[in-house]
Amino acid sequence: MTITEPVTDDAREAAPGVVARLAHSPSLRLIVRRLLAAVPIVLGVSILTFIVLSLIPGDAAQLLLGPEATPEQIATLNRQMGLDQPPVQRYLDWLGGAVTGDLGNSLVSGQPVTSELGARFAVTGELVGLAFVISLGLAVPVALLAAYKPNRLFDRISMFVSITGLAVANYVIALLLVLLFAVQFAFFPAIGFVPISQGLGENLRAMLLPAVSIAFPLFCFYTRFLRGDLVDQLQGEDYIITARAKGIGPWQVLLRHAFRNSSFGLLTVVGLNLGTLIGATVIIEQIFALPGIGQLLLQAINTRDFVVVQACVVVFAVVAVLANLLTDLLYAVLDPRIRYGNS
């Protein structure tokens, strides 16, 4: 026999207090406002994507049946897939299912799109996460070292590398990495994906080249941006002069004062560049034969699988919106003086 303790009066009084504090939390109000504002954004992205897909020449039924299909066969398949409906009706049907979590079935495979996305989301997520860690993890120390002694040898080398990296497309970098490290020296596999369940080391070997292909241009951009902002902070801000007058060492001035203020600008740039990070996966996954959402999107475009294309674009839009929400919340974490109560 289980004896449960009665709820005390203090517990009853504490519960409304917790709810009241949550209701008046600036961070919670920010999250609610941003999520409400994201609804028309995602809806607009889905409408624009549907319009563009409707304007693309080609017939999914024709591609599936082949060039020898008769008009009757094409019309029958279009009717079975619902492509004979007016565009507005097709979009409303898709939207009604998407609200309930049903993104439809693939026109090519007939499988639910949600299951196809779920199977590939882990690959794209790992690729994006690894590229993010590499780009930001290298950009911060390089920018700090370059800003510590500007216009010296290390600073000039870093600026040359940054400008060169920004001038080269990520797919060109991918091909050069494959030629050098996969073909010439055979350090890494050229194509393919190894799940983490088959070994973390083999998984990282398969993912390193594609991650570096995406990360290198972002590393160059972050390094150049952060280095320039740090130099401006060190040379023209009164609080830096005050810190130096107090006898604080140059590294402490750089890390505790200049970098802390420059991190806000870097955080903004990282949030704005997330779309670039996600968009790069479409090409890079195709080059390295990674079974991710980017490869699925490109294959769906080639086969006119409009349902899959629509779902992939909407998923990317939702991820971008959530990432920008996280960026806003990190502002308050880095500086508690920031409040969103009146925003």
PDB file of C-alpha atoms in Angstrom, residues 104-333:
ATOM      1  CA  GLY A 104       2.516  13.959 -47.853  1.00  0.00           C
ATOM      2  CA  ASN A 105       3.947  11.039 -49.791  1.00  0.00           C
ATOM      3  CA  SER A 106       6.793  11.150 -52.264  1.00  0.00           C
ATOM      4  CA  LEU A 107       5.634  11.142 -55.883  1.00  0.00           C
ATOM      5  CA  VAL A 108       8.559   8.898 -56.841  1.00  0.00           C
ATOM      6  CA  SER A 109       8.895   6.369 -54.018  1.00  0.00           C
ATOM      7  CA  GLY A 110       5.405   6.647 -52.561  1.00  0.00           C
ATOM      8  CA  GLN A 111       6.896   6.697 -49.058  1.00  0.00           C
ATOM      9  CA  PRO A 112       5.834   9.238 -46.424  1.00  0.00           C
ATOM     10  CA  VAL A 113       8.022  12.317 -46.681  1.00  0.00           C
ATOM     11  CA  THR A 114       8.363  12.575 -42.902  1.00  0.00           C
ATOM     12  CA  SER A 115       9.998   9.144 -42.751  1.00  0.00           C
ATOM     13  CA  GLU A 116      12.415  10.024 -45.569  1.00  0.00           C
ATOM     14  CA  LEU A 117      13.345  13.286 -43.868  1.00  0.00           C
ATOM     15  CA  GLY A 118      13.771  11.556 -40.522  1.00  0.00           C
ATOM     16  CA  ALA A 119      16.158   9.006 -41.981  1.00  0.00           C
ATOM     17  CA  ARG A 120      18.320  11.726 -43.535  1.00  0.00           C
ATOM     18  CA  PHE A 121      18.083  14.455 -40.919  1.00  0.00           C
ATOM     19  CA  ALA A 122      20.806  12.932 -38.735  1.00  0.00           C
ATOM     20  CA  VAL A 123      23.328  13.030 -41.613  1.00  0.00           C
ATOM     21  CA  THR A 124      22.655  16.665 -42.467  1.00  0.00           C
ATOM     22  CA  GLY A 125      22.548  17.610 -38.793  1.00  0.00           C
ATOM     23  CA  GLU A 126      25.939  16.043 -38.161  1.00  0.00           C
ATOM     24  CA  LEU A 127      27.413  17.701 -41.253  1.00  0.00           C
ATOM     25  CA  VAL A 128      26.106  21.151 -40.302  1.00  0.00           C
ATOM     26  CA  GLY A 129      27.135  20.744 -36.671  1.00  0.00           C
ATOM     27  CA  LEU A 130      30.645  19.591 -37.542  1.00  0.00           C
ATOM     28  CA  ALA A 131      31.102  22.405 -40.076  1.00  0.00           C
ATOM     29  CA  PHE A 132      29.878  24.920 -37.504  1.00  0.00           C
ATOM     30  CA  VAL A 133      32.290  23.687 -34.839  1.00  0.00           C
ATOM     31  CA  ILE A 134      35.244  23.682 -37.244  1.00  0.00           C
ATOM     32  CA  SER A 135      34.558  27.141 -38.682  1.00  0.00           C
ATOM     33  CA  LEU A 136      33.881  28.896 -35.381  1.00  0.00           C
ATOM     34  CA  GLY A 137      36.370  26.859 -33.358  1.00  0.00           C
ATOM     35  CA  LEU A 138      39.226  27.891 -35.665  1.00  0.00           C
ATOM     36  CA  ALA A 139      38.057  31.431 -36.463  1.00  0.00           C
ATOM     37  CA  VAL A 140      38.027  32.681 -32.870  1.00  0.00           C
ATOM     38  CA  PRO A 141      41.643  31.806 -31.888  1.00  0.00           C
ATOM     39  CA  VAL A 142      43.012  32.852 -35.286  1.00  0.00           C
ATOM     40  CA  ALA A 143      41.221  36.213 -35.103  1.00  0.00           C
ATOM     41  CA  LEU A 144      42.433  36.755 -31.539  1.00  0.00           C
ATOM     42  CA  LEU A 145      46.037  36.038 -32.481  1.00  0.00           C
ATOM     43  CA  ALA A 146      45.784  38.291 -35.546  1.00  0.00           C
ATOM     44  CA  ALA A 147      44.246  41.159 -33.561  1.00  0.00           C
ATOM     45  CA  TYR A 148      46.801  40.826 -30.757  1.00  0.00           C
ATOM     46  CA  LYS A 149      49.517  42.165 -33.053  1.00  0.00           C
ATOM     47  CA  PRO A 150      47.843  43.657 -36.138  1.00  0.00           C
ATOM     48  CA  ASN A 151      49.763  44.122 -39.367  1.00  0.00           C
ATOM     49  CA  ARG A 152      52.377  41.608 -38.284  1.00  0.00           C
ATOM     50  CA  LEU A 153      53.271  38.402 -40.123  1.00  0.00           C
ATOM     51  CA  PHE A 154      50.563  36.201 -38.607  1.00  0.00           C
ATOM     52  CA  ASP A 155      47.923  38.861 -39.199  1.00  0.00           C
ATOM     53  CA  ARG A 156      48.900  39.267 -42.843  1.00  0.00           C
ATOM     54  CA  ILE A 157      48.906  35.500 -43.417  1.00  0.00           C
ATOM     55  CA  SER A 158      45.477  35.136 -41.845  1.00  0.00           C
ATOM     56  CA  MET A 159      44.078  37.975 -43.953  1.00  0.00           C
ATOM     57  CA  PHE A 160      45.526  36.452 -47.128  1.00  0.00           C
ATOM     58  CA  VAL A 161      43.992  33.065 -46.303  1.00  0.00           C
ATOM     59  CA  SER A 162      40.660  34.698 -45.467  1.00  0.00           C
ATOM     60  CA  ILE A 163      40.470  36.669 -48.709  1.00  0.00           C
ATOM     61  CA  THR A 164      41.498  33.611 -50.731  1.00  0.00           C
ATOM     62  CA  GLY A 165      38.923  31.404 -49.032  1.00  0.00           C
ATOM     63  CA  LEU A 166      36.139  33.906 -49.637  1.00  0.00           C
ATOM     64  CA  ALA A 167      37.021  34.041 -53.336  1.00  0.00           C
ATOM     65  CA  VAL A 168      36.674  30.266 -53.864  1.00  0.00           C
ATOM     66  CA  ALA A 169      33.310  28.470 -53.940  1.00  0.00           C
ATOM     67  CA  ASN A 170      32.768  25.630 -51.493  1.00  0.00           C
ATOM     68  CA  TYR A 171      32.218  23.048 -54.248  1.00  0.00           C
ATOM     69  CA  VAL A 172      35.626  23.961 -55.717  1.00  0.00           C
ATOM     70  CA  ILE A 173      37.178  23.507 -52.283  1.00  0.00           C
ATOM     71  CA  ALA A 174      35.409  20.139 -52.034  1.00  0.00           C
ATOM     72  CA  LEU A 175      36.849  18.926 -55.321  1.00  0.00           C
ATOM     73  CA  LEU A 176      40.349  20.105 -54.374  1.00  0.00           C
ATOM     74  CA  LEU A 177      40.130  18.329 -51.019  1.00  0.00           C
ATOM     75  CA  VAL A 178      39.009  15.113 -52.690  1.00  0.00           C
ATOM     76  CA  LEU A 179      41.825  15.338 -55.241  1.00  0.00           C
ATOM     77  CA  LEU A 180      44.464  15.992 -52.591  1.00  0.00           C
ATOM     78  CA  PHE A 181      43.434  14.024 -49.496  1.00  0.00           C
ATOM     79  CA  ALA A 182      41.315  11.228 -51.000  1.00  0.00           C
ATOM     80  CA  VAL A 183      42.946  10.535 -54.380  1.00  0.00           C
ATOM     81  CA  GLN A 184      46.542  11.663 -53.968  1.00  0.00           C
ATOM     82  CA  PHE A 185      47.246  10.665 -50.355  1.00  0.00           C
ATOM     83  CA  ALA A 186      44.199   8.466 -49.611  1.00  0.00           C
ATOM     84  CA  PHE A 187      43.878   9.781 -46.073  1.00  0.00           C
ATOM     85  CA  PHE A 188      40.083  10.036 -46.272  1.00  0.00           C
ATOM     86  CA  PRO A 189      37.372   8.354 -48.354  1.00  0.00           C
ATOM     87  CA  ALA A 190      36.218  10.307 -51.394  1.00  0.00           C
ATOM     88  CA  ILE A 191      32.529   9.440 -51.094  1.00  0.00           C
ATOM     89  CA  GLY A 192      30.152   7.605 -48.799  1.00  0.00           C
ATOM     90  CA  PHE A 193      28.823   7.808 -45.275  1.00  0.00           C
ATOM     91  CA  VAL A 194      29.577   5.648 -42.254  1.00  0.00           C
ATOM     92  CA  PRO A 195      27.048   5.781 -39.390  1.00  0.00           C
ATOM     93  CA  ILE A 196      28.304   6.470 -35.897  1.00  0.00           C
ATOM     94  CA  SER A 197      27.020   3.034 -34.870  1.00  0.00           C
ATOM     95  CA  GLN A 198      29.737   1.468 -37.044  1.00  0.00           C
ATOM     96  CA  GLY A 199      32.512   3.419 -35.359  1.00  0.00           C
ATOM     97  CA  LEU A 200      33.061   7.046 -34.414  1.00  0.00           C
ATOM     98  CA  GLY A 201      36.494   7.164 -36.025  1.00  0.00           C
ATOM     99  CA  GLU A 202      35.269   5.917 -39.392  1.00  0.00           C
ATOM    100  CA  ASN A 203      32.304   8.253 -39.186  1.00  0.00           C
ATOM    101  CA  LEU A 204      34.551  11.282 -38.656  1.00  0.00           C
ATOM    102  CA  ARG A 205      36.858  10.173 -41.484  1.00  0.00           C
ATOM    103  CA  ALA A 206      33.899  10.107 -43.848  1.00  0.00           C
ATOM    104  CA  MET A 207      32.496  13.442 -42.658  1.00  0.00           C
ATOM    105  CA  LEU A 208      35.670  15.501 -42.280  1.00  0.00           C
ATOM    106  CA  LEU A 209      36.230  16.461 -45.928  1.00  0.00           C
ATOM    107  CA  PRO A 210      32.622  17.542 -46.583  1.00  0.00           C
ATOM    108  CA  ALA A 211      32.537  19.423 -43.272  1.00  0.00           C
ATOM    109  CA  VAL A 212      35.768  21.258 -44.071  1.00  0.00           C
ATOM    110  CA  SER A 213      34.423  22.116 -47.543  1.00  0.00           C
ATOM    111  CA  ILE A 214      31.513  23.934 -45.923  1.00  0.00           C
ATOM    112  CA  ALA A 215      33.451  25.282 -42.937  1.00  0.00           C
ATOM    113  CA  PHE A 216      36.435  26.838 -44.718  1.00  0.00           C
ATOM    114  CA  PRO A 217      34.623  29.766 -46.410  1.00  0.00           C
ATOM    115  CA  LEU A 218      32.731  30.461 -43.183  1.00  0.00           C
ATOM    116  CA  PHE A 219      35.977  30.266 -41.204  1.00  0.00           C
ATOM    117  CA  CYS A 220      37.496  32.864 -43.532  1.00  0.00           C
ATOM    118  CA  PHE A 221      34.509  35.173 -43.176  1.00  0.00           C
ATOM    119  CA  TYR A 222      34.291  34.851 -39.387  1.00  0.00           C
ATOM    120  CA  THR A 223      38.041  35.378 -39.012  1.00  0.00           C
ATOM    121  CA  ARG A 224      38.077  38.517 -41.132  1.00  0.00           C
ATOM    122  CA  PHE A 225      35.006  39.954 -39.428  1.00  0.00           C
ATOM    123  CA  LEU A 226      36.108  39.233 -35.856  1.00  0.00           C
ATOM    124  CA  ARG A 227      39.681  40.390 -36.438  1.00  0.00           C
ATOM    125  CA  GLY A 228      38.505  43.715 -37.898  1.00  0.00           C
ATOM    126  CA  ASP A 229      36.054  44.312 -35.061  1.00  0.00           C
ATOM    127  CA  LEU A 230      38.662  43.461 -32.415  1.00  0.00           C
ATOM    128  CA  VAL A 231      41.194  45.847 -33.934  1.00  0.00           C
ATOM    129  CA  ASP A 232      38.588  48.625 -34.001  1.00  0.00           C
ATOM    130  CA  GLN A 233      37.750  47.944 -30.355  1.00  0.00           C
ATOM    131  CA  LEU A 234      41.400  47.956 -29.281  1.00  0.00           C
ATOM    132  CA  GLN A 235      42.307  51.148 -31.142  1.00  0.00           C
ATOM    133  CA  GLY A 236      39.318  53.414 -30.659  1.00  0.00           C
ATOM    134  CA  GLU A 237      37.294  52.613 -27.522  1.00  0.00           C
ATOM    135  CA  ASP A 238      37.568  54.551 -24.259  1.00  0.00           C
ATOM    136  CA  TYR A 239      37.004  51.489 -22.072  1.00  0.00           C
ATOM    137  CA  ILE A 240      40.092  49.867 -23.613  1.00  0.00           C
ATOM    138  CA  ILE A 241      42.183  52.937 -22.771  1.00  0.00           C
ATOM    139  CA  THR A 242      40.823  52.863 -19.220  1.00  0.00           C
ATOM    140  CA  ALA A 243      41.619  49.152 -18.838  1.00  0.00           C
ATOM    141  CA  ARG A 244      45.175  49.711 -20.028  1.00  0.00           C
ATOM    142  CA  ALA A 245      45.577  52.661 -17.674  1.00  0.00           C
ATOM    143  CA  LYS A 246      44.654  50.374 -14.781  1.00  0.00           C
ATOM    144  CA  GLY A 247      47.599  48.165 -15.652  1.00  0.00           C
ATOM    145  CA  ILE A 248      45.627  45.266 -17.098  1.00  0.00           C
ATOM    146  CA  GLY A 249      47.759  43.083 -19.365  1.00  0.00           C
ATOM    147  CA  PRO A 250      47.254  43.104 -23.152  1.00  0.00           C
ATOM    148  CA  TRP A 251      45.852  39.559 -23.300  1.00  0.00           C
ATOM    149  CA  GLN A 252      43.364  40.293 -20.530  1.00  0.00           C
ATOM    150  CA  VAL A 253      42.284  43.470 -22.308  1.00  0.00           C
ATOM    151  CA  LEU A 254      41.819  41.503 -25.502  1.00  0.00           C
ATOM    152  CA  LEU A 255      39.948  38.565 -23.993  1.00  0.00           C
ATOM    153  CA  ARG A 256      37.970  40.089 -21.130  1.00  0.00           C
ATOM    154  CA  HIS A 257      37.048  43.398 -22.706  1.00  0.00           C
ATOM    155  CA  ALA A 258      37.467  43.605 -26.490  1.00  0.00           C
ATOM    156  CA  PHE A 259      36.423  40.046 -27.315  1.00  0.00           C
ATOM    157  CA  ARG A 260      33.428  40.177 -25.001  1.00  0.00           C
ATOM    158  CA  ASN A 261      31.987  43.147 -26.878  1.00  0.00           C
ATOM    159  CA  SER A 262      32.964  41.785 -30.310  1.00  0.00           C
ATOM    160  CA  SER A 263      31.234  38.485 -29.546  1.00  0.00           C
ATOM    161  CA  PHE A 264      27.840  40.168 -30.016  1.00  0.00           C
ATOM    162  CA  GLY A 265      28.659  41.106 -33.587  1.00  0.00           C
ATOM    163  CA  LEU A 266      30.093  37.662 -34.242  1.00  0.00           C
ATOM    164  CA  LEU A 267      26.956  36.038 -32.851  1.00  0.00           C
ATOM    165  CA  THR A 268      24.802  38.128 -35.182  1.00  0.00           C
ATOM    166  CA  VAL A 269      26.910  37.183 -38.194  1.00  0.00           C
ATOM    167  CA  VAL A 270      26.804  33.492 -37.273  1.00  0.00           C
ATOM    168  CA  GLY A 271      23.018  33.595 -37.019  1.00  0.00           C
ATOM    169  CA  LEU A 272      22.649  35.372 -40.344  1.00  0.00           C
ATOM    170  CA  ASN A 273      25.010  32.922 -42.069  1.00  0.00           C
ATOM    171  CA  LEU A 274      23.135  29.838 -40.960  1.00  0.00           C
ATOM    172  CA  GLY A 275      21.197  29.897 -44.229  1.00  0.00           C
ATOM    173  CA  THR A 276      24.500  29.740 -46.113  1.00  0.00           C
ATOM    174  CA  LEU A 277      25.596  26.861 -43.915  1.00  0.00           C
ATOM    175  CA  ILE A 278      22.413  24.886 -44.590  1.00  0.00           C
ATOM    176  CA  GLY A 279      22.275  25.756 -48.290  1.00  0.00           C
ATOM    177  CA  ALA A 280      25.811  24.492 -48.839  1.00  0.00           C
ATOM    178  CA  THR A 281      24.743  20.998 -47.819  1.00  0.00           C
ATOM    179  CA  VAL A 282      22.719  20.617 -51.040  1.00  0.00           C
ATOM    180  CA  ILE A 283      25.838  20.651 -53.230  1.00  0.00           C
ATOM    181  CA  ILE A 284      28.331  19.157 -50.789  1.00  0.00           C
ATOM    182  CA  GLU A 285      26.163  16.135 -49.970  1.00  0.00           C
ATOM    183  CA  GLN A 286      25.786  15.438 -53.663  1.00  0.00           C
ATOM    184  CA  ILE A 287      29.543  15.633 -54.262  1.00  0.00           C
ATOM    185  CA  PHE A 288      30.408  13.305 -51.371  1.00  0.00           C
ATOM    186  CA  ALA A 289      27.339  11.042 -51.822  1.00  0.00           C
ATOM    187  CA  LEU A 290      26.068  11.705 -48.318  1.00  0.00           C
ATOM    188  CA  PRO A 291      22.467  10.516 -47.768  1.00  0.00           C
ATOM    189  CA  GLY A 292      21.253  13.767 -46.225  1.00  0.00           C
ATOM    190  CA  ILE A 293      18.389  16.188 -46.774  1.00  0.00           C
ATOM    191  CA  GLY A 294      20.438  18.249 -49.218  1.00  0.00           C
ATOM    192  CA  GLN A 295      20.963  15.273 -51.507  1.00  0.00           C
ATOM    193  CA  LEU A 296      17.289  14.353 -51.158  1.00  0.00           C
ATOM    194  CA  LEU A 297      16.290  17.891 -52.159  1.00  0.00           C
ATOM    195  CA  LEU A 298      18.489  17.870 -55.258  1.00  0.00           C
ATOM    196  CA  GLN A 299      17.249  14.448 -56.321  1.00  0.00           C
ATOM    197  CA  ALA A 300      13.647  15.549 -55.816  1.00  0.00           C
ATOM    198  CA  ILE A 301      14.203  18.605 -58.021  1.00  0.00           C
ATOM    199  CA  ASN A 302      15.636  16.433 -60.799  1.00  0.00           C
ATOM    200  CA  THR A 303      12.667  14.031 -60.629  1.00  0.00           C
ATOM    201  CA  ARG A 304      10.050  16.798 -60.215  1.00  0.00           C
ATOM    202  CA  ASP A 305       9.046  15.333 -56.850  1.00  0.00           C
ATOM    203  CA  PHE A 306       7.341  18.526 -55.746  1.00  0.00           C
ATOM    204  CA  VAL A 307       6.073  17.115 -52.455  1.00  0.00           C
ATOM    205  CA  VAL A 308       9.591  16.288 -51.251  1.00  0.00           C
ATOM    206  CA  VAL A 309      10.996  19.624 -52.453  1.00  0.00           C
ATOM    207  CA  GLN A 310       8.262  21.503 -50.626  1.00  0.00           C
ATOM    208  CA  ALA A 311       8.904  19.604 -47.407  1.00  0.00           C
ATOM    209  CA  CYS A 312      12.701  20.049 -47.555  1.00  0.00           C
ATOM    210  CA  VAL A 313      12.451  23.806 -48.090  1.00  0.00           C
ATOM    211  CA  VAL A 314       9.975  24.207 -45.235  1.00  0.00           C
ATOM    212  CA  VAL A 315      12.198  22.162 -42.896  1.00  0.00           C
ATOM    213  CA  PHE A 316      15.185  24.366 -43.778  1.00  0.00           C
ATOM    214  CA  ALA A 317      13.065  27.477 -43.127  1.00  0.00           C
ATOM    215  CA  VAL A 318      11.946  26.195 -39.716  1.00  0.00           C
ATOM    216  CA  VAL A 319      15.544  25.380 -38.733  1.00  0.00           C
ATOM    217  CA  ALA A 320      16.679  28.886 -39.778  1.00  0.00           C
ATOM    218  CA  VAL A 321      13.889  30.520 -37.756  1.00  0.00           C
ATOM    219  CA  LEU A 322      14.704  28.461 -34.656  1.00  0.00           C
ATOM    220  CA  ALA A 323      18.404  29.267 -35.016  1.00  0.00           C
ATOM    221  CA  ASN A 324      17.684  32.997 -35.112  1.00  0.00           C
ATOM    222  CA  LEU A 325      15.506  32.600 -32.019  1.00  0.00           C
ATOM    223  CA  LEU A 326      18.401  30.882 -30.276  1.00  0.00           C
ATOM    224  CA  THR A 327      20.660  33.774 -31.314  1.00  0.00           C
ATOM    225  CA  ASP A 328      18.316  36.278 -29.671  1.00  0.00           C
ATOM    226  CA  LEU A 329      18.307  34.244 -26.458  1.00  0.00           C
ATOM    227  CA  LEU A 330      22.100  34.020 -26.426  1.00  0.00           C
ATOM    228  CA  TYR A 331      22.304  37.816 -26.403  1.00  0.00           C
ATOM    229  CA  ALA A 332      20.683  37.829 -22.965  1.00  0.00           C
ATOM    230  CA  VAL A 333      22.964  35.014 -21.789  1.00  0.00           C
TER     231      VAL A 333
END
